[in-house]
Structures are given as structure tokens and as C-alpha cells.
Tab-separated table of C-alpha atoms in Angstrom:
chain	number	residue	atom	x	y	z
A	280	MET	CA	-202.552	-38.723	26.331
A	281	TRP	CA	-201.111	-38.660	29.857
A	282	ARG	CA	-204.635	-38.662	31.264
A	283	LEU	CA	-205.388	-41.873	29.366
A	284	PHE	CA	-202.143	-43.321	30.709
A	285	GLY	CA	-203.305	-42.416	34.202
A	286	LEU	CA	-206.593	-44.240	33.692
A	287	LEU	CA	-204.797	-47.337	32.391
A	288	THR	CA	-202.471	-47.193	35.379
A	289	LEU	CA	-205.504	-47.029	37.687
A	290	LEU	CA	-206.810	-50.248	36.167
A	291	ALA	CA	-203.443	-51.989	36.240
A	292	MET	CA	-202.189	-51.080	39.728
A	293	PRO	CA	-204.532	-53.347	41.776
A	294	GLN	CA	-203.637	-56.386	39.677
A	295	LEU	CA	-199.908	-55.746	40.038
A	296	SER	CA	-200.145	-54.955	43.746
A	297	TRP	CA	-202.121	-58.148	44.312
A	298	ALA	CA	-199.336	-60.125	42.642
A	299	VAL	CA	-196.725	-58.521	44.870
A	300	GLU	CA	-198.738	-59.049	48.075
A	301	ALA	CA	-199.407	-62.663	47.143
A	302	GLY	CA	-195.686	-63.271	46.770
A	303	LEU	CA	-195.810	-64.084	43.070
A	304	PRO	CA	-192.355	-63.417	41.589
A	305	MET	CA	-192.144	-62.278	38.000
A	306	LEU	CA	-189.359	-64.771	37.313
A	307	SER	CA	-188.234	-67.728	39.426
A	308	THR	CA	-185.240	-69.979	38.995
A	309	SER	CA	-184.553	-73.562	39.959
A	310	ARG	CA	-181.623	-75.938	39.658
A	311	ASN	CA	-181.939	-78.742	37.148
A	312	ALA	CA	-180.261	-82.146	37.162
A	313	SER	CA	-177.343	-80.981	35.025
A	314	GLY	CA	-176.459	-78.196	37.449
A	315	GLY	CA	-177.926	-75.402	35.311
A	316	GLU	CA	-180.861	-73.138	36.060
A	317	ASP	CA	-184.413	-73.347	34.747
A	318	TYR	CA	-186.462	-70.147	34.504
A	319	THR	CA	-190.229	-70.196	35.017
A	320	VAL	CA	-192.907	-67.505	34.915
A	321	SER	CA	-195.861	-67.607	37.286
A	322	LEU	CA	-199.102	-68.627	35.543
A	323	GLN	CA	-201.036	-66.137	37.645
A	324	LEU	CA	-198.739	-63.329	36.579
A	325	LEU	CA	-199.009	-64.457	32.968
A	326	GLY	CA	-202.787	-64.250	33.257
A	327	ILE	CA	-202.556	-60.758	34.738
A	328	MET	CA	-200.339	-59.571	31.888
A	329	THR	CA	-202.780	-61.076	29.397
A	330	ILE	CA	-205.618	-59.104	30.979
A	331	LEU	CA	-203.550	-55.926	30.837
A	332	THR	CA	-203.080	-56.358	27.089
A	333	LEU	CA	-206.880	-56.341	26.679
A	334	ILE	CA	-207.366	-53.070	28.560
A	335	PRO	CA	-206.426	-50.797	25.600
A	336	ALA	CA	-208.919	-52.636	23.375
A	337	LEU	CA	-211.647	-52.184	25.994
A	338	VAL	CA	-210.815	-48.492	26.337
A	339	LEU	CA	-210.893	-47.973	22.570
A	340	GLY	CA	-214.235	-49.795	22.462
A	341	MET	CA	-215.697	-47.131	24.758
A	342	THR	CA	-214.421	-44.153	22.739
A	343	ALA	CA	-214.832	-42.483	19.356
A	344	PHE	CA	-212.130	-44.623	17.756
A	345	THR	CA	-214.466	-47.113	16.036
A	346	ARG	CA	-216.430	-44.496	14.095
A	347	ILE	CA	-213.334	-42.550	13.067
A	348	ILE	CA	-211.251	-45.459	11.777
A	349	ILE	CA	-214.156	-46.901	9.764
A	350	VAL	CA	-214.955	-43.567	8.083
A	351	LEU	CA	-211.290	-43.015	7.185
A	352	ALA	CA	-211.034	-46.534	5.752
A	353	ILE	CA	-214.155	-45.950	3.624
A	354	LEU	CA	-212.712	-42.617	2.474
A	355	ARG	CA	-209.542	-44.323	1.293
A	356	GLN	CA	-211.625	-46.899	-0.551
A	357	ALA	CA	-213.724	-44.173	-2.181
A	358	LEU	CA	-210.628	-42.308	-3.346
A	359	GLY	CA	-209.285	-45.503	-4.882
A	360	THR	CA	-205.715	-44.793	-3.808
A	361	GLY	CA	-205.017	-48.375	-2.738
A	362	GLN	CA	-202.902	-48.425	0.415
A	363	SER	CA	-202.298	-44.682	0.537
A	364	PRO	CA	-202.601	-43.434	3.246
A	365	SER	CA	-201.216	-46.575	4.835
A	366	ASN	CA	-202.896	-48.399	7.705
A	367	GLN	CA	-200.349	-46.972	10.138
A	368	VAL	CA	-201.172	-43.430	9.044
A	369	LEU	CA	-204.927	-44.031	9.371
A	370	LEU	CA	-204.452	-45.534	12.838
A	371	THR	CA	-202.315	-42.572	13.919
A	372	ILE	CA	-204.869	-40.055	12.645
A	373	SER	CA	-207.698	-41.987	14.303
A	374	LEU	CA	-205.910	-42.166	17.655
A	375	PHE	CA	-205.078	-38.465	17.773
A	376	LEU	CA	-208.587	-37.473	16.665
A	377	THR	CA	-209.974	-39.833	19.306
A	378	PHE	CA	-207.887	-38.123	21.990
A	379	PHE	CA	-209.190	-34.767	20.748
A	380	VAL	CA	-212.846	-35.848	20.841
A	381	MET	CA	-212.515	-37.687	24.154
A	382	SER	CA	-210.416	-35.058	25.952
A	383	PRO	CA	-213.386	-33.643	27.946
A	384	VAL	CA	-214.338	-37.152	29.071
A	385	LEU	CA	-210.730	-38.014	29.945
A	386	ASP	CA	-210.348	-34.769	31.905
A	387	VAL	CA	-213.410	-35.508	34.033
A	388	ALA	CA	-212.403	-39.140	34.636
A	389	TYR	CA	-208.844	-38.162	35.537
A	390	LYS	CA	-209.802	-35.377	37.946
A	391	GLU	CA	-212.618	-37.278	39.651
A	392	ALA	CA	-211.073	-40.755	39.822
A	393	VAL	CA	-207.317	-40.951	39.188
A	394	VAL	CA	-206.266	-37.894	41.211
A	395	PRO	CA	-208.251	-38.861	44.365
A	396	TYR	CA	-207.068	-42.476	44.084
A	397	GLN	CA	-203.425	-41.446	43.847
A	398	ALA	CA	-203.916	-39.152	46.843
A	399	ASP	CA	-205.398	-42.072	48.871
A	400	GLU	CA	-208.694	-40.204	49.129
A	401	MET	CA	-210.665	-42.932	47.351
A	402	ASN	CA	-210.422	-46.715	47.289
A	403	PHE	CA	-209.985	-48.639	44.073
A	404	THR	CA	-213.598	-49.795	43.707
A	405	ASP	CA	-215.003	-46.291	44.070
A	406	ALA	CA	-212.305	-44.900	41.748
A	407	VAL	CA	-213.223	-47.356	39.000
A	408	LYS	CA	-216.931	-46.585	39.346
A	409	THR	CA	-216.306	-42.840	39.349
A	410	GLY	CA	-213.857	-43.013	36.442
A	411	PHE	CA	-216.275	-45.089	34.375
A	412	GLU	CA	-219.196	-42.673	34.729
A	413	PRO	CA	-217.932	-40.107	32.156
A	414	PHE	CA	-217.403	-42.920	29.637
A	415	ARG	CA	-220.835	-44.306	30.457
A	416	ASN	CA	-222.460	-40.926	29.846
A	417	PHE	CA	-220.553	-40.559	26.589
A	418	MET	CA	-221.656	-43.975	25.348
A	419	LEU	CA	-225.266	-43.335	26.350
A	420	SER	CA	-225.277	-40.061	24.400
A	421	GLN	CA	-224.076	-41.848	21.240
A	422	THR	CA	-226.131	-45.068	21.496
A	423	ARG	CA	-229.492	-45.653	19.875
A	424	GLU	CA	-232.292	-46.741	22.164
A	425	ASP	CA	-233.363	-49.549	19.835
A	426	ASP	CA	-229.854	-51.039	20.011
A	427	ILE	CA	-229.969	-50.973	23.811
A	428	ALA	CA	-233.413	-52.583	23.742
A	429	MET	CA	-232.216	-55.305	21.353
A	430	PHE	CA	-229.237	-56.338	23.480
A	431	ALA	CA	-231.284	-56.046	26.676
A	432	GLU	CA	-233.776	-58.481	25.182
A	433	ILE	CA	-231.005	-60.858	24.124
A	434	ALA	CA	-229.507	-60.765	27.647
A	435	ASN	CA	-232.943	-61.109	29.297
A	436	VAL	CA	-232.407	-57.913	31.261
A	437	PRO	CA	-235.423	-56.878	33.362
A	438	THR	CA	-237.297	-53.714	32.516
A	439	MET	CA	-235.057	-50.691	33.039
A	440	ALA	CA	-236.463	-47.554	34.610
A	441	GLY	CA	-233.847	-45.235	33.086
A	442	PRO	CA	-230.393	-44.972	31.507
A	443	GLU	CA	-228.732	-45.504	34.878
A	444	ASP	CA	-230.138	-49.059	34.964
A	445	VAL	CA	-228.505	-50.147	31.690
A	446	PRO	CA	-225.913	-52.889	32.426
A	447	VAL	CA	-222.353	-52.232	31.300
A	448	THR	CA	-222.238	-55.272	28.996
A	449	VAL	CA	-225.461	-54.244	27.258
A	450	LEU	CA	-224.319	-50.644	26.939
A	451	MET	CA	-220.939	-51.508	25.417
A	452	ALA	CA	-222.441	-53.927	22.886
A	453	ALA	CA	-225.148	-51.412	21.923
A	454	PHE	CA	-222.602	-48.580	21.708
A	455	ILE	CA	-220.324	-50.443	19.306
A	456	THR	CA	-223.314	-51.450	17.163
A	457	SER	CA	-224.554	-47.844	17.030
A	458	GLU	CA	-221.068	-46.629	16.140
A	459	LEU	CA	-220.919	-49.097	13.257
A	460	LYS	CA	-224.258	-47.854	11.953
A	461	THR	CA	-223.267	-44.211	12.237
A	462	ALA	CA	-219.872	-44.819	10.649
A	463	PHE	CA	-221.395	-46.508	7.603
A	464	GLN	CA	-223.993	-43.745	7.253
A	465	ILE	CA	-221.230	-41.138	7.199
A	466	GLY	CA	-219.186	-43.337	4.868
A	467	PHE	CA	-222.121	-43.555	2.452
A	468	LEU	CA	-222.321	-39.760	2.243
A	469	VAL	CA	-218.541	-39.564	1.747
A	470	PHE	CA	-218.654	-42.156	-1.030
A	471	ILE	CA	-221.343	-40.485	-3.181
A	472	PRO	CA	-219.263	-37.641	-4.743
A	473	PHE	CA	-216.514	-40.048	-5.776
A	474	VAL	CA	-219.010	-42.491	-7.291
A	475	ILE	CA	-220.459	-39.632	-9.351
A	476	ILE	CA	-216.986	-38.795	-10.687
A	477	ASP	CA	-216.437	-42.453	-11.617
A	478	LEU	CA	-219.788	-42.552	-13.447
A	479	VAL	CA	-219.079	-39.347	-15.360
A	480	VAL	CA	-215.616	-40.497	-16.413
A	481	ALA	CA	-216.912	-43.933	-17.433
A	482	SER	CA	-219.712	-42.346	-19.495
A	483	VAL	CA	-217.281	-40.014	-21.265
A	484	LEU	CA	-214.909	-42.855	-22.100
A	485	MET	CA	-217.789	-44.965	-23.400
A	486	SER	CA	-219.022	-42.138	-25.625
A	487	MET	CA	-215.499	-41.700	-27.015
A	488	GLY	CA	-215.194	-45.414	-27.724
A	489	MET	CA	-212.319	-45.879	-25.272
A	490	MET	CA	-213.779	-48.982	-23.682
A	491	MET	CA	-210.385	-50.619	-23.181
A	492	LEU	CA	-209.137	-47.745	-21.017
A	493	SER	CA	-209.722	-48.199	-17.280
A	494	PRO	CA	-212.125	-45.518	-15.938
A	495	MET	CA	-210.512	-45.820	-12.495
A	496	MET	CA	-207.137	-44.759	-13.852
A	497	ILE	CA	-208.640	-41.627	-15.416
A	498	SER	CA	-210.957	-40.727	-12.529
A	499	LEU	CA	-208.310	-41.060	-9.808
A	500	PRO	CA	-206.543	-37.736	-10.562
A	501	PHE	CA	-209.890	-35.940	-10.713
A	502	LYS	CA	-210.974	-37.402	-7.368
A	503	ILE	CA	-207.707	-36.422	-5.736
A	504	MET	CA	-207.924	-32.926	-7.253
A	505	LEU	CA	-211.518	-32.495	-6.043
A	506	PHE	CA	-210.600	-33.725	-2.569
A	507	VAL	CA	-207.674	-31.319	-2.339
A	508	LEU	CA	-209.599	-28.334	-3.728
A	509	VAL	CA	-212.408	-28.664	-1.181
A	510	ASP	CA	-209.869	-29.184	1.650
A	511	GLY	CA	-211.230	-32.665	2.159
A	512	TRP	CA	-209.121	-33.712	5.133
A	513	SER	CA	-210.212	-30.695	7.164
A	514	LEU	CA	-213.844	-31.308	6.228
A	515	ILE	CA	-213.659	-34.974	7.203
A	516	MET	CA	-211.896	-34.321	10.511
A	517	GLY	CA	-214.191	-31.432	11.419
A	518	SER	CA	-217.324	-33.337	10.462
A	519	LEU	CA	-216.280	-36.401	12.465
A	520	ALA	CA	-215.562	-34.324	15.564
A	521	ALA	CA	-218.820	-32.400	15.133
A	522	SER	CA	-220.825	-35.609	14.728
A	523	PHE	CA	-220.128	-36.474	18.371
A	524	ARG	CA	-221.148	-33.027	19.600
A	525	LEU	CA	-224.350	-33.126	17.551
A	526	SER	CA	-225.133	-36.515	19.084
A	527	GLY	CA	-224.722	-35.084	22.552
A	528	GLY	CA	-221.124	-36.113	23.200
């Protein structure tokens, strides 16, 4: 986690240092007609802070977070447990599993970009380019070529000789699209066993003439029992982490 914090700091420091060098105070005061003080915030600084709030979303868009959170949400829907686990729990699990999957990428980016930049051995532009390369390689390993070709055609990008010529905007859009496809494919496989249990329970209730009894209420304990017996959480977490390695991540 501290490596990710270092990368975010690398992105934030130039904006903050520019504000300081430009003489933009965080808060300024002025006397009003009644003798009191009015407090104003610089518009430039407000814009910088707005940009900083978007950095975590951009970072998450370049990581394994999208696939993980979607699969866990589909799993909860398949179990039929309503809001259990809660959204906060799913987000926490997804974040920690994302850190686990992305730790090799974060290590490389931190050692090759953040550490030299903090030691004044590399300027900011080179540090950003160097720190982005591990994320770029990760996204390329998880992105389908047809998705890259589709967005390249939409953006009217000239013919690319190799992966190194793929623009960042095209790569990020194609990566997120590929992650959505992969997440729903995994979610489909996760959903099947629970659908089978629902069908079996509904058929049994129909044969017994208990049509007024909700099949979901009867099947829920069986789905939870099956999920616990097969150690479902470990299987889901392990399979999600392995899906990135199998894809070349």
C-alpha cells in the first residue's frame, strides 16, 4: 500500500510545487466593508485539488480492481443474500486483492520511478514515463487485440507497428472493456451452480404441490451450505488472482 501511496505522491508533487512557486496561497483573506474578513480559495488551487481526486480513479482503472469487484458483485447476486456481504466489505476485499495482484507491478514502478525521483536522480517527466511502463505492460497483457483495434479505429489512430505504439487513451479504454468482458465470463461460470440449485429446488417444490412457497427462500440455505463446503471464498480469490497470471499478468 505504501508503494501505491508513493506513486500517488509522485503524481501530486509537481502540481503542488507549481502552486507554491506561482505564489498561489491555499487560503487568502480580505477586509470587507463591515470590518470583517472574507476568505477565498484560489480557483487554480481548487482545480488542482479536483484533479488530485481523480487520480485514484485513474489508478484503479489501470489495475485488477474492475474485474475483481464485478465478479464479487455477481457472486453476491448468485448467492441471493441481498446486501450481505455489504458494499463496503466487497470494496475492501477488492482493494486488498488488487494490491496483492498488482504488488509486482507496484514494486517495479516504485523502484524504477519513485525512488530515483525522490533521490533527484530523475526528473518528473522521465519518472512518470518510467513509472507508467509496468502498468502499460500489465494492461497490454490483459487486453484483447480486437478491443485495441476497435478503439484505434474509433480514434483514427494510424497503423501501429507493435504494442509500444498503442496510445495511452486507446490502451486504457480497451483494457477496461476487456476487463468487463472477462469479469462477466467468470461471473457466468460462478452463476451456473447456483442456478442449478434454484432449478432443482423449484422442481421439487412444484412436484410436491408447494407452488405458494418461494423457491428462493428454500434454496438459499443450500446455496450457502454448498459455498461453505467447497470453501468458496478461497476458490474465488485464488481463481481471480490466477486469472491474471494465466493472462500473462
